[in-house]
PDB file of C-alpha atoms in Angstrom:
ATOM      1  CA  UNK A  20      25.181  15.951  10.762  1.00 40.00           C
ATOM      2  CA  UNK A  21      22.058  15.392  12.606  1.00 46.00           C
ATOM      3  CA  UNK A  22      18.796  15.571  11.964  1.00 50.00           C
ATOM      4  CA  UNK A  23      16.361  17.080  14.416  1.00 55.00           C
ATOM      5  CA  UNK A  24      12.681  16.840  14.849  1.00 67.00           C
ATOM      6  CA  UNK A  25      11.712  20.196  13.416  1.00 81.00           C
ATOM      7  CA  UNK A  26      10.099  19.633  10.252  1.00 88.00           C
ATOM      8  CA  UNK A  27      12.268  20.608   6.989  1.00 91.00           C
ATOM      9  CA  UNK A  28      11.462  23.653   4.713  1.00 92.00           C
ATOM     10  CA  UNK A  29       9.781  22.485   1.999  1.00 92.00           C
ATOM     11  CA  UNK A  30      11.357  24.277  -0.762  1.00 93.00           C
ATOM     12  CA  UNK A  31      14.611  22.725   0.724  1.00 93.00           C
ATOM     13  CA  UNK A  32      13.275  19.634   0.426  1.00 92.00           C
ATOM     14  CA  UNK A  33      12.334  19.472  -3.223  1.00 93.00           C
ATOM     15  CA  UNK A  34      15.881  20.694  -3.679  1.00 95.00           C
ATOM     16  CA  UNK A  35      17.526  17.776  -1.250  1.00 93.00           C
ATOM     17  CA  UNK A  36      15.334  15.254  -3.885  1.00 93.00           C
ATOM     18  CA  UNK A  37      16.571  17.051  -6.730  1.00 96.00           C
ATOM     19  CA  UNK A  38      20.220  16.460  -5.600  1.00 96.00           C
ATOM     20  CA  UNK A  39      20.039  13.040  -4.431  1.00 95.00           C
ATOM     21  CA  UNK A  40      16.984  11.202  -6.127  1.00 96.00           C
ATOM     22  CA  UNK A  41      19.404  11.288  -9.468  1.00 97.00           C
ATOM     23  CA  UNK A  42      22.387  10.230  -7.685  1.00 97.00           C
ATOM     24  CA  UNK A  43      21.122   7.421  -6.143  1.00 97.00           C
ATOM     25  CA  UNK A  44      19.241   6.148  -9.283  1.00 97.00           C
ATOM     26  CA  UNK A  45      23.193   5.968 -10.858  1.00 98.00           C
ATOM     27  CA  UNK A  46      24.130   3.796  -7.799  1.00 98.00           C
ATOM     28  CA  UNK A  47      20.994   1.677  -8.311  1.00 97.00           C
ATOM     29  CA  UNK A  48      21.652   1.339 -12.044  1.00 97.00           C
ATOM     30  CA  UNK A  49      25.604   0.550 -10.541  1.00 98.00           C
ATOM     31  CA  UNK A  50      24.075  -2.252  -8.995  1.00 98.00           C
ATOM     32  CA  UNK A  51      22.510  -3.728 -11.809  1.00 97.00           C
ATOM     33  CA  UNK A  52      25.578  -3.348 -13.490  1.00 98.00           C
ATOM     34  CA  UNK A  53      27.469  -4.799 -10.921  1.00 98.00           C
ATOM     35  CA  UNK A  54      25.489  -8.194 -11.374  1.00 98.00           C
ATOM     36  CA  UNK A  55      25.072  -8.205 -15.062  1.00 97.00           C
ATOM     37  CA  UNK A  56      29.209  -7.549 -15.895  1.00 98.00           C
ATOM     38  CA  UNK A  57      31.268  -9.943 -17.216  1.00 98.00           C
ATOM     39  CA  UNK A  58      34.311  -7.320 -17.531  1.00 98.00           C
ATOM     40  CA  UNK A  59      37.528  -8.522 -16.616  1.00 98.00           C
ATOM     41  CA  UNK A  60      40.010  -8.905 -13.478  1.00 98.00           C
ATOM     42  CA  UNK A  61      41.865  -5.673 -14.571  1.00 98.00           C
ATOM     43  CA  UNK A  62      38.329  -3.688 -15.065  1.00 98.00           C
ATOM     44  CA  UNK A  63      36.807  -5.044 -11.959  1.00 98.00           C
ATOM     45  CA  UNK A  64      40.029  -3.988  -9.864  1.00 98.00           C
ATOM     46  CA  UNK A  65      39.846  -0.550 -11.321  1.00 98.00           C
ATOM     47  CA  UNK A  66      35.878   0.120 -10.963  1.00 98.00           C
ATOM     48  CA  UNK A  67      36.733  -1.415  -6.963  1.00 98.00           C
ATOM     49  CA  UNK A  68      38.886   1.604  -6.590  1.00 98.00           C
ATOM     50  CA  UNK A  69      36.713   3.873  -7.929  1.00 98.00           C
ATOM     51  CA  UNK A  70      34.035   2.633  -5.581  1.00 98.00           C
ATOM     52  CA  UNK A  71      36.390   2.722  -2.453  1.00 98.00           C
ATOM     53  CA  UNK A  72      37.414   6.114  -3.235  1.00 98.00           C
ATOM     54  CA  UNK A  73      33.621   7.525  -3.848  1.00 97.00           C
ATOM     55  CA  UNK A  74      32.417   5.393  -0.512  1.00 97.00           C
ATOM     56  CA  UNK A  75      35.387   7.437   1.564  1.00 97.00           C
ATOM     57  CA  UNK A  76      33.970  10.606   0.231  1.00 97.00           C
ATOM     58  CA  UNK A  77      30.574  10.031   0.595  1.00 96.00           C
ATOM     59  CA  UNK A  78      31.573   8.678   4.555  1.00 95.00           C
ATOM     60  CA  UNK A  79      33.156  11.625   5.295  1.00 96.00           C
ATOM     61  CA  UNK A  80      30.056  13.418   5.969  1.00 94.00           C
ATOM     62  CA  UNK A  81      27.147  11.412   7.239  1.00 93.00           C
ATOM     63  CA  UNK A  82      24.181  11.243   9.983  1.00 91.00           C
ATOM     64  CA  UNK A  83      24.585   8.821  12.561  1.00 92.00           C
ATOM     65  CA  UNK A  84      22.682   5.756  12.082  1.00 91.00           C
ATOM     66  CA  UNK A  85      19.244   4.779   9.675  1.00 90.00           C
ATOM     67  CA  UNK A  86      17.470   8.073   8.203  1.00 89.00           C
ATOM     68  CA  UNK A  87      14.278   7.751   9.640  1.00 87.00           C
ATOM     69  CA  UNK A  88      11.451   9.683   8.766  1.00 85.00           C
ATOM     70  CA  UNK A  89      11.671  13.710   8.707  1.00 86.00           C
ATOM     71  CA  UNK A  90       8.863  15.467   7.526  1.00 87.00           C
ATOM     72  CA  UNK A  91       8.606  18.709   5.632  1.00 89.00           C
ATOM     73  CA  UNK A  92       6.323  21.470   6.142  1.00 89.00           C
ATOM     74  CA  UNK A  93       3.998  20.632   4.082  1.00 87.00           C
ATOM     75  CA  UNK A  94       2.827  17.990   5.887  1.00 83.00           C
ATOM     76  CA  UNK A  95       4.964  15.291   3.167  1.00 84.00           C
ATOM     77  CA  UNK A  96       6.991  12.534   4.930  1.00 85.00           C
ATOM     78  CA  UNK A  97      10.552  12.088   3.961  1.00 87.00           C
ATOM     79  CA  UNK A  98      10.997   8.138   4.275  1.00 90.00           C
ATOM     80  CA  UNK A  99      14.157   8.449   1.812  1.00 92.00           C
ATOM     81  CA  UNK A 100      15.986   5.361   3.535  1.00 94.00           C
ATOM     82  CA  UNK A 101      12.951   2.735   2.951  1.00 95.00           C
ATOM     83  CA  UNK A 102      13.588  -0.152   0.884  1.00 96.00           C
ATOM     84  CA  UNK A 103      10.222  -0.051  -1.194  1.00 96.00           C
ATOM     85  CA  UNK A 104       9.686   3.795  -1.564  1.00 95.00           C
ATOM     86  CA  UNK A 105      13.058   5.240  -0.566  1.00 94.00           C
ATOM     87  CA  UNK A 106      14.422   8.512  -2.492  1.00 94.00           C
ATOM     88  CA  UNK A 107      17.934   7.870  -1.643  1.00 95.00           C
ATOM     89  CA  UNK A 108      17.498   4.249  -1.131  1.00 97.00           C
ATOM     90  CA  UNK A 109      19.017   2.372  -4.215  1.00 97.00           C
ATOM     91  CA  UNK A 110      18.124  -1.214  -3.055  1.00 96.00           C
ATOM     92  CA  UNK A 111      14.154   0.430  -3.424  1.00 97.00           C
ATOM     93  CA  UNK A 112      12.627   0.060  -7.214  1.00 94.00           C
ATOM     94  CA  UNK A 113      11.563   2.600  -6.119  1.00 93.00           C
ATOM     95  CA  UNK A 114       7.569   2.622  -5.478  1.00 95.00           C
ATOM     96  CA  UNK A 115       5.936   5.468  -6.416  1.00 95.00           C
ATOM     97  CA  UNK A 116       2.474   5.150  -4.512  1.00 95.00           C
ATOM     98  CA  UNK A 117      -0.514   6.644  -5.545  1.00 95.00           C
ATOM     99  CA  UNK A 118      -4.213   6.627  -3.852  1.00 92.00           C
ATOM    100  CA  UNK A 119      -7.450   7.276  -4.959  1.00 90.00           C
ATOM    101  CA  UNK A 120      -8.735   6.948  -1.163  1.00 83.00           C
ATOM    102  CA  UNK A 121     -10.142   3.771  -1.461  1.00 86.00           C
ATOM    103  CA  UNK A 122      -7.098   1.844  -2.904  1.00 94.00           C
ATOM    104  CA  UNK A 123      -3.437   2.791  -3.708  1.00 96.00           C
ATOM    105  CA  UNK A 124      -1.546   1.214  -6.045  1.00 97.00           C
ATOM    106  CA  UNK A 125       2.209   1.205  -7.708  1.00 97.00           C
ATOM    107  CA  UNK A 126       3.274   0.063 -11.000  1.00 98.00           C
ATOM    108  CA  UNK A 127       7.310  -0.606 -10.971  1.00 97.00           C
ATOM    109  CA  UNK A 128      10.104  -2.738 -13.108  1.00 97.00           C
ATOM    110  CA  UNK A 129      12.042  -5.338 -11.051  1.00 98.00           C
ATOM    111  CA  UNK A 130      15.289  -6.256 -12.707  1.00 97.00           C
ATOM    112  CA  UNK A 131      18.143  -8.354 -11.668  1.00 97.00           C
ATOM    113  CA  UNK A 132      18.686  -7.017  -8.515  1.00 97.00           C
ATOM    114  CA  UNK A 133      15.376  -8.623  -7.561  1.00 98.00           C
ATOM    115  CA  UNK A 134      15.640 -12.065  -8.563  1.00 98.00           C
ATOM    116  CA  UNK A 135      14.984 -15.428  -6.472  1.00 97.00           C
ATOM    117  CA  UNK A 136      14.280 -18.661  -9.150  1.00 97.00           C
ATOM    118  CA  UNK A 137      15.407 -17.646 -12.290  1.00 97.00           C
ATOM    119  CA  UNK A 138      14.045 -14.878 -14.322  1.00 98.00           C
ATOM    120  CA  UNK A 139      11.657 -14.423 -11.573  1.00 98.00           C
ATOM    121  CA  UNK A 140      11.197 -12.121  -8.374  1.00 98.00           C
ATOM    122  CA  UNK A 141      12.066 -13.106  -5.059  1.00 98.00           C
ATOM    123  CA  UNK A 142       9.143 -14.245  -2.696  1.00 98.00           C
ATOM    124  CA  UNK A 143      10.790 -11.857   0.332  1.00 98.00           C
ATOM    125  CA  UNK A 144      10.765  -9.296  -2.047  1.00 98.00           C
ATOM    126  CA  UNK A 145       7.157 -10.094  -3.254  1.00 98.00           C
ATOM    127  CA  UNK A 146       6.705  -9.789   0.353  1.00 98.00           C
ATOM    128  CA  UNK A 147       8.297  -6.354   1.289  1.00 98.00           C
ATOM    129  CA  UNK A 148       6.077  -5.111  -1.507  1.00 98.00           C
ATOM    130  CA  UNK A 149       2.962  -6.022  -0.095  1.00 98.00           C
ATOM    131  CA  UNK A 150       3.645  -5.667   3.497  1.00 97.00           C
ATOM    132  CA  UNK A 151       4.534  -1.599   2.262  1.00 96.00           C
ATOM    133  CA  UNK A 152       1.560  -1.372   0.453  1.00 97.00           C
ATOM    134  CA  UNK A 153      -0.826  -2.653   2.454  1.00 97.00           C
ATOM    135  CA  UNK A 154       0.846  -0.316   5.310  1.00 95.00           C
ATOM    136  CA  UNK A 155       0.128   2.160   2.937  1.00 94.00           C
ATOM    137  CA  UNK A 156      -3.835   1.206   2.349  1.00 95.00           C
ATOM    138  CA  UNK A 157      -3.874   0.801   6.194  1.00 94.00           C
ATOM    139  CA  UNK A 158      -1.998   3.992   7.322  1.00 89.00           C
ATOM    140  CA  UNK A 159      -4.996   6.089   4.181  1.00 82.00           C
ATOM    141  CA  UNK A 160      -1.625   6.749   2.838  1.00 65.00           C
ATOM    142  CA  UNK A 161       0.538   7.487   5.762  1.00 64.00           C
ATOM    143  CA  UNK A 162      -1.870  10.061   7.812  1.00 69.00           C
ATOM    144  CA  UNK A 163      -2.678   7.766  10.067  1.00 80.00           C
ATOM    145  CA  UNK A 164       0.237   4.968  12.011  1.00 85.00           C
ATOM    146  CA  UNK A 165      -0.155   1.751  12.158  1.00 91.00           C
ATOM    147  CA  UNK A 166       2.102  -1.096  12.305  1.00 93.00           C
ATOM    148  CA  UNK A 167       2.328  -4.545  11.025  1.00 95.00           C
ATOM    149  CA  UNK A 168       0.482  -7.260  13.168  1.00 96.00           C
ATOM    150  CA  UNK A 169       0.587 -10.143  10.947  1.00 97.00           C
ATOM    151  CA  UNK A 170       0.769 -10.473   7.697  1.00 97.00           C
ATOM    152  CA  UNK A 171       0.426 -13.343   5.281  1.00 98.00           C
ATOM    153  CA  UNK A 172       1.708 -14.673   1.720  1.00 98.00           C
ATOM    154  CA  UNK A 173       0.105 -16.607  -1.129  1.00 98.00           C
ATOM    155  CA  UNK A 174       2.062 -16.960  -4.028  1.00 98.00           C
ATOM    156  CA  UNK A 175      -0.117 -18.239  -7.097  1.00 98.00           C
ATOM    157  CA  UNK A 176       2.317 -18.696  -9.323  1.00 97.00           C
ATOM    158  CA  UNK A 177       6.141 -17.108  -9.940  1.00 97.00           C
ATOM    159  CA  UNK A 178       6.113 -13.249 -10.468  1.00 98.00           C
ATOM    160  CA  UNK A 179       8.121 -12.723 -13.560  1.00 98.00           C
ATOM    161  CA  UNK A 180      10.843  -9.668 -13.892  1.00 98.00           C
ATOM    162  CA  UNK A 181       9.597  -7.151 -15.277  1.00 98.00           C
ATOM    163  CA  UNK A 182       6.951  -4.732 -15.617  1.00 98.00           C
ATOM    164  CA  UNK A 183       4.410  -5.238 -12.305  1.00 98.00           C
ATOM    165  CA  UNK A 184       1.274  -3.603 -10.543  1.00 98.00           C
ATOM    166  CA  UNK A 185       0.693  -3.667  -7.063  1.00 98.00           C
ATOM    167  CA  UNK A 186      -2.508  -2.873  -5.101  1.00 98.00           C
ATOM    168  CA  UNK A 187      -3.835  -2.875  -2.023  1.00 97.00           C
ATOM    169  CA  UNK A 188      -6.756  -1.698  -0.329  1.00 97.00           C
ATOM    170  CA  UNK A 189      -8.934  -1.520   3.350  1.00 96.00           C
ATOM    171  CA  UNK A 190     -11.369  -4.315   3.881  1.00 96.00           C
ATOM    172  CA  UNK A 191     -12.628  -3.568   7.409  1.00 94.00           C
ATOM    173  CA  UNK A 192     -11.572  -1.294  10.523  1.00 94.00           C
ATOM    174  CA  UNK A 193     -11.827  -3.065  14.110  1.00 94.00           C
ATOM    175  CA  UNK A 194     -11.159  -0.340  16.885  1.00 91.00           C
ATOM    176  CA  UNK A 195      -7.227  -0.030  16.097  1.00 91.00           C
ATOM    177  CA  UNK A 196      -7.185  -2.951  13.607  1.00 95.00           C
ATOM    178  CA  UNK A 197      -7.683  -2.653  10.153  1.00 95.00           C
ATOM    179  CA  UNK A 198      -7.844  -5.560   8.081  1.00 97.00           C
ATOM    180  CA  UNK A 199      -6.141  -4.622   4.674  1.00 97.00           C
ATOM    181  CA  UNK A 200      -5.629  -7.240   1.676  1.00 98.00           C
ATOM    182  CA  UNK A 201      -3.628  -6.702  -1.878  1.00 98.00           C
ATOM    183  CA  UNK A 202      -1.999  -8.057  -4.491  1.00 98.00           C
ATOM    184  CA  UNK A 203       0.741  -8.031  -7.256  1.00 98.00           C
ATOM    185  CA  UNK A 204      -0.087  -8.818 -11.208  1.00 98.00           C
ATOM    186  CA  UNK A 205       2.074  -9.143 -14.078  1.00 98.00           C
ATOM    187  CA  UNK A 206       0.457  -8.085 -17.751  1.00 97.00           C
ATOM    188  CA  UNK A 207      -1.671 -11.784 -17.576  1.00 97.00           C
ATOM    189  CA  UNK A 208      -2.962 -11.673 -13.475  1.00 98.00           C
ATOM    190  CA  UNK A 209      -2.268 -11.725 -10.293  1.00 98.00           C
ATOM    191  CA  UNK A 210       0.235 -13.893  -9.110  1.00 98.00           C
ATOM    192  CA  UNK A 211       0.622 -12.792  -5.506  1.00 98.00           C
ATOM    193  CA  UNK A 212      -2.074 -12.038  -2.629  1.00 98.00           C
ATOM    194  CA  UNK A 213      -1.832 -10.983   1.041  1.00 98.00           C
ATOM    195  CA  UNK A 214      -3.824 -10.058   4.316  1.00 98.00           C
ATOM    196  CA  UNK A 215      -2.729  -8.305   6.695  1.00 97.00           C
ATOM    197  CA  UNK A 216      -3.760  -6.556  10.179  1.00 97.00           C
ATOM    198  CA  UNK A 217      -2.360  -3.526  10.689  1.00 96.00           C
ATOM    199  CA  UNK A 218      -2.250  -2.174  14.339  1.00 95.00           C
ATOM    200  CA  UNK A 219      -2.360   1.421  15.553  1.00 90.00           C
ATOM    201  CA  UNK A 220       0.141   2.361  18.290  1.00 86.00           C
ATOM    202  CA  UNK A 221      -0.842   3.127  22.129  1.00 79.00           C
ATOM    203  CA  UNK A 222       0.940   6.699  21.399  1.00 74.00           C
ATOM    204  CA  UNK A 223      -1.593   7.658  18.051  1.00 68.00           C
ATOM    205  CA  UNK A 224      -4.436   6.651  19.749  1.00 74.00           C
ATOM    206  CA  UNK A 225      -7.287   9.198  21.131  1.00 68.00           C
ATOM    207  CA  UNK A 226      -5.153  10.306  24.285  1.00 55.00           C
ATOM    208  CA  UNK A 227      -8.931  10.435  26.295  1.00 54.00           C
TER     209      UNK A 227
END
């Protein structure tokens, strides 16, 4: 299989999400599971098998190389293999973004599969978060691309596990730099903030 550059029905599409967005919540839940256990040598030799034998099945049919980004007809982008907001990614939380057109924002549970010092999140991770979202703020959710310039980190205090927010908005637009900033709050603050310039490409500029 491989996909093309014509954009996908969109009816198909909600049925492709429908299909996979539940299967790849069970392997995100297997990876939880996977760190939590404390079965056995017998159990774990079993559930390896099991894995092997689903892995061969799943292999057996397969694109060549990353997903990418398709998009559908309705104009919706299909970034199912990113790590933040990725349908059929099960290392993503998954993100679900939402804008107002000033600010987007994402409220999302990180669990063990997340975790740097104990009981807390992992600063990369706080990282990926914010580089996404700020992307996000940058990009007025994805209608316009941009890439990351710089980006940088400061970390307050440790970001629980748990139940978090993240937010991020446009502070100023510089010819094809925009200057975005946002941060990530537990239920008592914010414990993370970044800035970051976000860059639009030579290709999505005005071709005059």
């Amino acid at each position: 299989m491989q996909f093309t550059d014509e954009p996908v029905d969109a009816d198909e599409a909600r049925r492709q999400r429908a299909r996979y967005e539940p299967f790849t919540e069970a392997v995100r839940d297997l990876i939880d599971a996977t760190i939590r256990t404390q079965a056995g040598a017998a159990d774990i030799a079993a559930a390896q098998r099991s894995i092997e034998a689903v892995t061969a099945r799943l292999r057996a049919t397969q694109i060549d190389g990353p997903y990418g980004v398709q998009f559908t007809t309705e104009g919706d982008g299909m970034s199912w293999g990113n790590p933040v907001i990725g349908v059929r990614n099960p290392m993503a939380p998954p993100l679900r973004v939402e804008s107002d057109g000033a600010r987007c924002w994402a409220e999302f549970d990180l669990g063990a599969a997340y975790e740097g010092p104990p009981n807390h999140v992992h600063g990369g991770v706080s990282a990926l978060i914010l580089d996404h979202l700020l992307g996000e703020a940058a990009s007025a959710g994805g209608n316009t691309p941009v890439f990351t310039g710089t980006i940088s980190i400061k970390y307050l205090r440790g970001t629980p596990l748990g139940a978090l927010r993240a937010e991020a908005w446009v502070e100023r637009v510089d010819g094809i730099k925009s200057y975005a900033r946002g941060v990530i709050s537990d239920i008592t603050g914010i414990t993370v903030e970044a800035d970051g310039v976000f860059i639009t490409p030579q290709w999505a500029r005005d071709p005059r």
